[in-house]
Structure formats: structure tokens, C-alpha cells
mmCIF file of C-alpha atoms in Angstrom:
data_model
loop_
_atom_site.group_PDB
_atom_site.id
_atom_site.type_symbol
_atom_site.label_atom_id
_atom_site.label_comp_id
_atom_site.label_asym_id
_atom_site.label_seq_id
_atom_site.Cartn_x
_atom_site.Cartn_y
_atom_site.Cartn_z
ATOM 1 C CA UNK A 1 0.000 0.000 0.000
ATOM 2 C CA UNK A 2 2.606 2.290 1.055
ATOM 3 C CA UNK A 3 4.998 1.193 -2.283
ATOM 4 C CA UNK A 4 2.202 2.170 -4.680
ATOM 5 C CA UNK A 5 0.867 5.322 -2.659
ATOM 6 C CA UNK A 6 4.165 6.894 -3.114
ATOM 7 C CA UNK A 7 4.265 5.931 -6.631
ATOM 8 C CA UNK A 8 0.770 7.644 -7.138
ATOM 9 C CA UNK A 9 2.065 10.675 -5.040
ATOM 10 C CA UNK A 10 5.572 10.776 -7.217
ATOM 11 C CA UNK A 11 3.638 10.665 -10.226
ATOM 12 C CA UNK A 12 1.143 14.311 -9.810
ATOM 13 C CA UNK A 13 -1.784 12.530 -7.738
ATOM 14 C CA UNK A 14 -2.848 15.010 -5.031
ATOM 15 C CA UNK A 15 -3.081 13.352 -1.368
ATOM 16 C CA UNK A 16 -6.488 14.609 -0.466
ATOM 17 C CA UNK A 17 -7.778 13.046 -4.006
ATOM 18 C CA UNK A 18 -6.351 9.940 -3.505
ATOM 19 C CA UNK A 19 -7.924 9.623 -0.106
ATOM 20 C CA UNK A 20 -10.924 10.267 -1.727
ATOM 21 C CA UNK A 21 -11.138 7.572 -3.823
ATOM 22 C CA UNK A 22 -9.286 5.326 -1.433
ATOM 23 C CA UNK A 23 -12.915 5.648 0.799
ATOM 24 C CA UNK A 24 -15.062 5.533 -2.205
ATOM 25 C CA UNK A 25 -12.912 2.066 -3.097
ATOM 26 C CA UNK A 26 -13.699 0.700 0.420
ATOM 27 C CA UNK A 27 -17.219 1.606 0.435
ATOM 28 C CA UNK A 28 -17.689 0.119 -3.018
ATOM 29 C CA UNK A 29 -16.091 -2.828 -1.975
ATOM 30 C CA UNK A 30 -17.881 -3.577 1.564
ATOM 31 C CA UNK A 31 -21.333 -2.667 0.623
ATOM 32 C CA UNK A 32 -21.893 -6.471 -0.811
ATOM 33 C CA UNK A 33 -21.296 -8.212 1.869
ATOM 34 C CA UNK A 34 -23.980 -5.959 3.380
ATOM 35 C CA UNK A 35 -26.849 -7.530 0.962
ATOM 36 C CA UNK A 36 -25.640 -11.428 1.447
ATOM 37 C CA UNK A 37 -24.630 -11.022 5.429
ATOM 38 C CA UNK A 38 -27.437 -8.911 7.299
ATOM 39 C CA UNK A 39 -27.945 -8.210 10.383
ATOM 40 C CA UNK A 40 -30.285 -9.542 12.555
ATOM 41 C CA UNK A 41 -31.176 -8.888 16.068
ATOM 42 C CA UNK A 42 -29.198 -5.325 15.856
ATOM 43 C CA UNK A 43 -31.058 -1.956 17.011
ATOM 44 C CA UNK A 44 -31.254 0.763 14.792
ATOM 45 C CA UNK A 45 -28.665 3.357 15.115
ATOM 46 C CA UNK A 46 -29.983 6.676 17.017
ATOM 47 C CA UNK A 47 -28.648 10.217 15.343
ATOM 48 C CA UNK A 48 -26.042 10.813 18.250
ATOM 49 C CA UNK A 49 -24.595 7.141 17.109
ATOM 50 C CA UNK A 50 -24.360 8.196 13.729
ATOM 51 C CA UNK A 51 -22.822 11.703 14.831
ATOM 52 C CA UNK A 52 -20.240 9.941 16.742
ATOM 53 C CA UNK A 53 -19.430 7.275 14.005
ATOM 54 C CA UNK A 54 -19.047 10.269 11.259
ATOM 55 C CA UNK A 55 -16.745 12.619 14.113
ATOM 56 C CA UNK A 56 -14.292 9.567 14.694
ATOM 57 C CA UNK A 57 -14.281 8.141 11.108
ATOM 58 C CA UNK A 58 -13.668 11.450 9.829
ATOM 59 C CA UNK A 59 -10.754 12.761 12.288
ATOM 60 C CA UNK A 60 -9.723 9.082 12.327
ATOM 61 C CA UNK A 61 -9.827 7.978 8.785
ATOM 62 C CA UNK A 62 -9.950 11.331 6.706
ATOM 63 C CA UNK A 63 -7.573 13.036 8.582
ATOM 64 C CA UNK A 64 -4.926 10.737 9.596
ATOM 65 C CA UNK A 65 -4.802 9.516 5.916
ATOM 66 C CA UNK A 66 -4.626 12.844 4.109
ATOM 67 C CA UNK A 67 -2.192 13.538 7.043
ATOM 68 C CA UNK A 68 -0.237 10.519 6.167
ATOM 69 C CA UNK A 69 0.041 11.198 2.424
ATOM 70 C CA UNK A 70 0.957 14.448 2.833
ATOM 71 C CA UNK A 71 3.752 13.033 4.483
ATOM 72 C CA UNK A 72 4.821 10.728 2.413
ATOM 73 C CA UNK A 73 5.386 13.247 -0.377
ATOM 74 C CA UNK A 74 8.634 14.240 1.844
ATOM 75 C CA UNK A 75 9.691 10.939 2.904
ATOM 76 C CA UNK A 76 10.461 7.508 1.619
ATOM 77 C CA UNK A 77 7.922 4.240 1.472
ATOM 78 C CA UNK A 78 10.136 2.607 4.085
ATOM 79 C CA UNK A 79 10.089 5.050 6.786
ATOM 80 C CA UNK A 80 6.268 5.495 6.189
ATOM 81 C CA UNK A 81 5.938 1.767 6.730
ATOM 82 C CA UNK A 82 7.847 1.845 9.691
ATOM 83 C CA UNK A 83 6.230 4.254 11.704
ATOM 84 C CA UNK A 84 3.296 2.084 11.599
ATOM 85 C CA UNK A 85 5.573 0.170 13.993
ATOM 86 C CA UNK A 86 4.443 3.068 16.671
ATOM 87 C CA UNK A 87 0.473 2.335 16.334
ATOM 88 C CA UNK A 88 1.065 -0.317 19.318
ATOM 89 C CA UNK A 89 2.363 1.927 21.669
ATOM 90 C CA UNK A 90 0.141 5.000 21.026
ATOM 91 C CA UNK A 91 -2.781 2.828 21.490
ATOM 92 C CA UNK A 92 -1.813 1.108 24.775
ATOM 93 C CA UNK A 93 -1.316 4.366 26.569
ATOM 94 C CA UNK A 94 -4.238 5.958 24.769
ATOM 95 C CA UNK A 95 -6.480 2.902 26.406
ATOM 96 C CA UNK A 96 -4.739 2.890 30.097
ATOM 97 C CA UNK A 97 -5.062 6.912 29.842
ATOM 98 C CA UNK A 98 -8.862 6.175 29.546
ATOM 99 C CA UNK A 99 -8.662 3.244 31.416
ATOM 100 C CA UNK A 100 -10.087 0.930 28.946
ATOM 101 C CA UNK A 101 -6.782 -1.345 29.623
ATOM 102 C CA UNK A 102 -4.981 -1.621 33.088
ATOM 103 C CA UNK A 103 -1.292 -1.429 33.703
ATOM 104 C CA UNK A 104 -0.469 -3.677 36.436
ATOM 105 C CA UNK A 105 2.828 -2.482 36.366
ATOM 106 C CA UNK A 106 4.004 -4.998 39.208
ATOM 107 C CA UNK A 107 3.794 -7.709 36.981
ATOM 108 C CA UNK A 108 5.738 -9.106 34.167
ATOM 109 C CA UNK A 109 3.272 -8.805 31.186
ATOM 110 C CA UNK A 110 2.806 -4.996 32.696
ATOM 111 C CA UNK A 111 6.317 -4.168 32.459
ATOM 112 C CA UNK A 112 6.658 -5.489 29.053
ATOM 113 C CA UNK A 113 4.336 -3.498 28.068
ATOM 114 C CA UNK A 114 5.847 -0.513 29.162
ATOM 115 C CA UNK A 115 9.637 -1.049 28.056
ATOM 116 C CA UNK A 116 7.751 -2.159 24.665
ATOM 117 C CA UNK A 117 5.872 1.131 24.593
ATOM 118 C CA UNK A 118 9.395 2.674 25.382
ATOM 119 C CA UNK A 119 11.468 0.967 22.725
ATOM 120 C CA UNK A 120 8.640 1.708 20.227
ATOM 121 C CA UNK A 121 8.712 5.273 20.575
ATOM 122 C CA UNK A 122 12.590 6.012 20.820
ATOM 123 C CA UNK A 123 13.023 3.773 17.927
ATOM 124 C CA UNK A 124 10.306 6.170 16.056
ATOM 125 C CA UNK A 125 12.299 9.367 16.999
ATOM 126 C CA UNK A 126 15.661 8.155 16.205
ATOM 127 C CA UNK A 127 14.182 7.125 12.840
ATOM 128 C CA UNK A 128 12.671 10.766 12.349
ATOM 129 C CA UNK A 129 15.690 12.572 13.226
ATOM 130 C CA UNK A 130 18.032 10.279 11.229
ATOM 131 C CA UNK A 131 18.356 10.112 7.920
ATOM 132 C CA UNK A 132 20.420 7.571 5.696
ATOM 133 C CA UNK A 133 21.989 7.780 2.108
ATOM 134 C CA UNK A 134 19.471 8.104 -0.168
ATOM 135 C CA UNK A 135 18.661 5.096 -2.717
ATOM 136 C CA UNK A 136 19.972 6.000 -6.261
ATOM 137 C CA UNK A 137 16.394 6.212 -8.302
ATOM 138 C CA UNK A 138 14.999 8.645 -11.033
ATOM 139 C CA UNK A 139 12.771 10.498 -9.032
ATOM 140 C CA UNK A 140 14.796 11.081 -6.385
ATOM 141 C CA UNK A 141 17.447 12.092 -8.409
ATOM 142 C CA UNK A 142 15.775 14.620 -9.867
ATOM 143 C CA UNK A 143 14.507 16.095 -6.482
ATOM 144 C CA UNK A 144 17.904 16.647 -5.548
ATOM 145 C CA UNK A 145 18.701 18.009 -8.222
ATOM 146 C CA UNK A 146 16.298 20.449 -8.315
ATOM 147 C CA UNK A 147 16.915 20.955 -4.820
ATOM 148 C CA UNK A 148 20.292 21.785 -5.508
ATOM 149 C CA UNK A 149 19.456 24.213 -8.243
ATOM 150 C CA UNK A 150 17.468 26.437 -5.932
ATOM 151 C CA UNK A 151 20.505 26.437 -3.281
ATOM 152 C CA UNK A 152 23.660 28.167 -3.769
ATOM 153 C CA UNK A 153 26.030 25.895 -1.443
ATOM 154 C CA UNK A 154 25.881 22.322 -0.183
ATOM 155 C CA UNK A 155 25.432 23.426 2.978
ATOM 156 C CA UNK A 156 21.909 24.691 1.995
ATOM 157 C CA UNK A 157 21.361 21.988 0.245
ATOM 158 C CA UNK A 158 21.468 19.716 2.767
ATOM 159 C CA UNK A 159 19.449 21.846 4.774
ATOM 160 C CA UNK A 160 16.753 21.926 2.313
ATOM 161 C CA UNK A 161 16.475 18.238 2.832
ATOM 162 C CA UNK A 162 17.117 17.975 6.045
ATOM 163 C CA UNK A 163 13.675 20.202 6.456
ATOM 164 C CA UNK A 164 11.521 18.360 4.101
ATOM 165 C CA UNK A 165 12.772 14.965 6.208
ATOM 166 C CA UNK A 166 11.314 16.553 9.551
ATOM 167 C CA UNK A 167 8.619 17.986 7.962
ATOM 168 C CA UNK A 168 7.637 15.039 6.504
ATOM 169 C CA UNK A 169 8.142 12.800 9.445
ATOM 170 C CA UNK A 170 6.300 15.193 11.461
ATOM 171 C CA UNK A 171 2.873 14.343 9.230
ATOM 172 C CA UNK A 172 2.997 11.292 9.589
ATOM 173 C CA UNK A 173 3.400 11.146 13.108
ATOM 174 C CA UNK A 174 0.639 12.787 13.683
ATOM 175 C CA UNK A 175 -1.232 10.989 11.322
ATOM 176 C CA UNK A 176 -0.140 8.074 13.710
ATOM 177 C CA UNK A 177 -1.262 9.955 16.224
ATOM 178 C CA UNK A 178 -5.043 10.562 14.730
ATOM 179 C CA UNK A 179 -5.279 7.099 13.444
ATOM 180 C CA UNK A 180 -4.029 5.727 16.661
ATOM 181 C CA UNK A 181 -7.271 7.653 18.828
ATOM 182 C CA UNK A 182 -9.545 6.026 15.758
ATOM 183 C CA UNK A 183 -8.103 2.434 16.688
ATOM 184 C CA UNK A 184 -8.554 3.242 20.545
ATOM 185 C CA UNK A 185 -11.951 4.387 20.094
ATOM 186 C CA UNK A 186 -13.528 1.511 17.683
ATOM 187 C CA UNK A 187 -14.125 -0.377 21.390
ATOM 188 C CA UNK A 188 -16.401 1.947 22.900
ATOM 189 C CA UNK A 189 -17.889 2.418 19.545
ATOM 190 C CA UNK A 190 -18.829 -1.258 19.191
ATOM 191 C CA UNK A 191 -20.689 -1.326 22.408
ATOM 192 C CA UNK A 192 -22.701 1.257 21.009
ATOM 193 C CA UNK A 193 -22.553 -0.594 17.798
ATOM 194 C CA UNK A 194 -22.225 -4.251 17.589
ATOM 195 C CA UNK A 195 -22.609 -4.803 13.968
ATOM 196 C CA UNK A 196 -19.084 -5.147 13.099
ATOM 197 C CA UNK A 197 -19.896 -4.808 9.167
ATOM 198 C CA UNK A 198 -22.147 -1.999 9.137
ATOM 199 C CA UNK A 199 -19.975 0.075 11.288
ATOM 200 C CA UNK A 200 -16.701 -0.903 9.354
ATOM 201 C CA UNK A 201 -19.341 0.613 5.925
ATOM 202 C CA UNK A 202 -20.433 3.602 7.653
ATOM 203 C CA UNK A 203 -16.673 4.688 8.738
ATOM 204 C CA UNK A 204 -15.640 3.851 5.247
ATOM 205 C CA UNK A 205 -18.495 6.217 4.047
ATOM 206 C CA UNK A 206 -18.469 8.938 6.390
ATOM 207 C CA UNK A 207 -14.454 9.502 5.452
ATOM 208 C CA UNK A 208 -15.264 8.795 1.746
ATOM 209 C CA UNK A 209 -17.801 11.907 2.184
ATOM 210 C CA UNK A 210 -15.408 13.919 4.434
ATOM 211 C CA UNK A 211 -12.301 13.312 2.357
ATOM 212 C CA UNK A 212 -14.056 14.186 -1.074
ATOM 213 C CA UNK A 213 -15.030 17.653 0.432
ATOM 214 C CA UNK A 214 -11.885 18.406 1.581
ATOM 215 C CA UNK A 215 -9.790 17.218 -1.857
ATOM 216 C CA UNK A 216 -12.615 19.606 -3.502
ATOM 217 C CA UNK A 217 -11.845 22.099 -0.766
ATOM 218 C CA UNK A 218 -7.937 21.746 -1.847
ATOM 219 C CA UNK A 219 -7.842 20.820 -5.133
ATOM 220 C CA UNK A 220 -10.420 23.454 -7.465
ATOM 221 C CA UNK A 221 -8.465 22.307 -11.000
ATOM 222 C CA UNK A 222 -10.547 19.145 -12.291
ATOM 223 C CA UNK A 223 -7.419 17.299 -13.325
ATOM 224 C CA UNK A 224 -6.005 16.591 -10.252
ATOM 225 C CA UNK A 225 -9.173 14.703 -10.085
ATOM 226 C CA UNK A 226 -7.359 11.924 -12.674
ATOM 227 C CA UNK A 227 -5.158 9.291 -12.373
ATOM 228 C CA UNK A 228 -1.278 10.366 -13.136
ATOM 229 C CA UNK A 229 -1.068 9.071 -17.678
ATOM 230 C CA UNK A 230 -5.100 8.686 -17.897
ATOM 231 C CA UNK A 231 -7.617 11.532 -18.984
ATOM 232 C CA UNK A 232 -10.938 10.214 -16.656
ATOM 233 C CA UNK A 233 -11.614 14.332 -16.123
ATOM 234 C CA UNK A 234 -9.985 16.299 -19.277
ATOM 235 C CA UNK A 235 -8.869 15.514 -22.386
#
């Protein structure tokens, strides 16, 4: 996912359209199983259930993805990947914070917790603040080098980099962040809503319809509406 995002994002496709579509995709794809596996037995949602469901699919899905893609456009596929490596960690103290999970810190399964939450999070922040040699590639080539045109010395150069690195790391750690209060919230949620299926279609929706107002928000030119080499919008 994260391989062929960046590819999309390399090759002109905005982040807030491709989130779009990404939710319209999902919906698409879910809403059969809603016809061959209904629900029975289930109450009806009430309006403040469907408020809540389109508040925390929207700051959770929405946000953290056009977050996330945003971010991307400044770092690598890898480093995106690995930051998922924090979701663990955010959600365990999220969920003692609220105390939907104890910490019996006493205890051996508490304290691995904790050195695991630990290890999680440096291991995110020494990946933010350091960055390797770049992989020869096309595209990244050609960044630098258009980096380098716009900076007089090396030393700027580097800089230059340097910013779009913590820039981009930043975005996507808070878009671990936001998706990490989304995964901590889904259990409360499901009390509210047991159908596992129709609340997985109505997140899926409620981004879908949150995400395409924002990309049309962003994005007012009708070809950044198209996949990068096809004409779906223009000619």
C-alpha cells in the first residue's frame, strides 16, 4: 500500500484526491457483503450514534490519511511503513489513559508493556531525526537536483532536505497519532454498535464523504481529479 501510494504521489496525484477515492474504493467494496450477510437482532442506530461514528471516522480515517500522504510526499515508502511500527504503543497508553486497559505495572506482562511502549517510541524518533543515504532512483534524483538548483552551497542543500525529512516525518506522526485515537476508540464504539460490518461501511463512508469535500476544498483544477497518464476528467 505504502509502495504504490508513493508511486501515485511521485507521479502528480494530489493526497487529499487519492484519499478520496481510497474511501469511495472501500465503500464500493464492503457494501456487498452488506446484501448477502445482514444483520439480525441489531437496534437501529440513534442520530447521536451516527454523529459519533461520522466525528471519529472522519478525524480518524480522513484526517490521519490525508495527514499521512501528505507526508509521504517528503519521505520515503520505508520510513512510512515503519512508523506504523508506533500504532502499538500509542494505542496502549491511549487505552490505560482512559482506562479501557490496566497497567499492572508490578507484573511481568505490565512491564513489558511498558519497556515495549518505550522501545517503540525512541526507535520512532531516532528514525525521524536520522536520515540515511538516499537510494539512487529517477525520481529522487531529480529532487535533488532540483533541490540543488534552488541552493547556492551544499550546505543549503542539505538543509533543504534535512527540512523536508522533519517535515515530513512530522505528518505522519501525527497521522499516527489521529489514526491511533480512531483504533482506541472503535471499542467503545462497538458497544454502542455491535454490527461489526455496518460500522466498518459507515466509517468507510463517512471519510469517503469527508475526504471528497476536503480534496474539492484543496484541489479546485478538475485534473487533479485523474489518475497520473489517464484523462478520466480532461482531455
Amino acid at each position: 500500500m505504502h509502495v504504490l501510494s508513493k508511486a501515485a504521489m511521485s507521479s502528480g496525484m494530489k493526497p487529499s484526491v487519492f484519499v478520496a477515492y481510497r474511501q469511495a474504493l472501500a465503500t464500493l467494496a464492503l457494501l456487498p457483503f452488506a446484501f448477502f450477510f445482514p444483520s439480525k437482532g441489531v437496534p437501529p442506530l440513534t442520530w447521536i450514534g451516527l454523529c459519533k461514528i461520522f466525528f471519529i471516522s472522519s478525524f480518524g480515517l480522513a484526517l490521519s490519511f490525508n495527514l499521512f500522504l501528505a507526508g509521504l510526499d517528503y519521505i520515503s515508502a520505508t520510513f512510512g511503513s515503519a512508523l506504523f511500527n508506533i500504532l502499538p504503543a500509542l494505542v496502549f497508553v491511549m487505552a490505560v489513559c482512559l482506562r479501557i486497559e490496566s497497567l499492572p505495572i508490578t507484573q511481568w506482562h505490565g512491564l513489558a508493556k511498558v519497556l515495549g511502549t518505550i522501545l517503540g517510541l525512541s526507535g520512532a524518533m531516532a528514525f525521524t531525526f536520522y536520515k540515511g543515504p538516499p537510494l539512487s532512483s529517477a525520481s529522487k534524483n531529480e529532487t535533488h537536483h532540483s533541490l540543488h538548483e534552488k541552493t547556492h552551497t551544499k550546505s543549503e542543500w542539505i538543509k533543504a532536505l534535512f527540512s523536508k525529512w522533519i517535515k515530513g516525518s512530522f505528518l505522519a506522526i501525527v497521522a499516527q497519532f489521529s489514526y491511533a485515537i480512531w483504533l482506541t476508540l472503535q471499542a467503545p464504539l462497538l458497544k454502542q454498535c455491535p454490527d461489526k460490518l455496518r460500522l466498518t461501511i459507515l466509517q468507510c463512508c463517512f471519510s469517503c464523504l469527508t475526504a471528497t469535500i476536503y480534496g474539492a476544498a484543496m484541489e479546485r483544477n478538475l485534473s487533479s481529479g485523474s489518475f497520473p497518464g489517464t484523462s478520466i476528467f480532461y482531455p
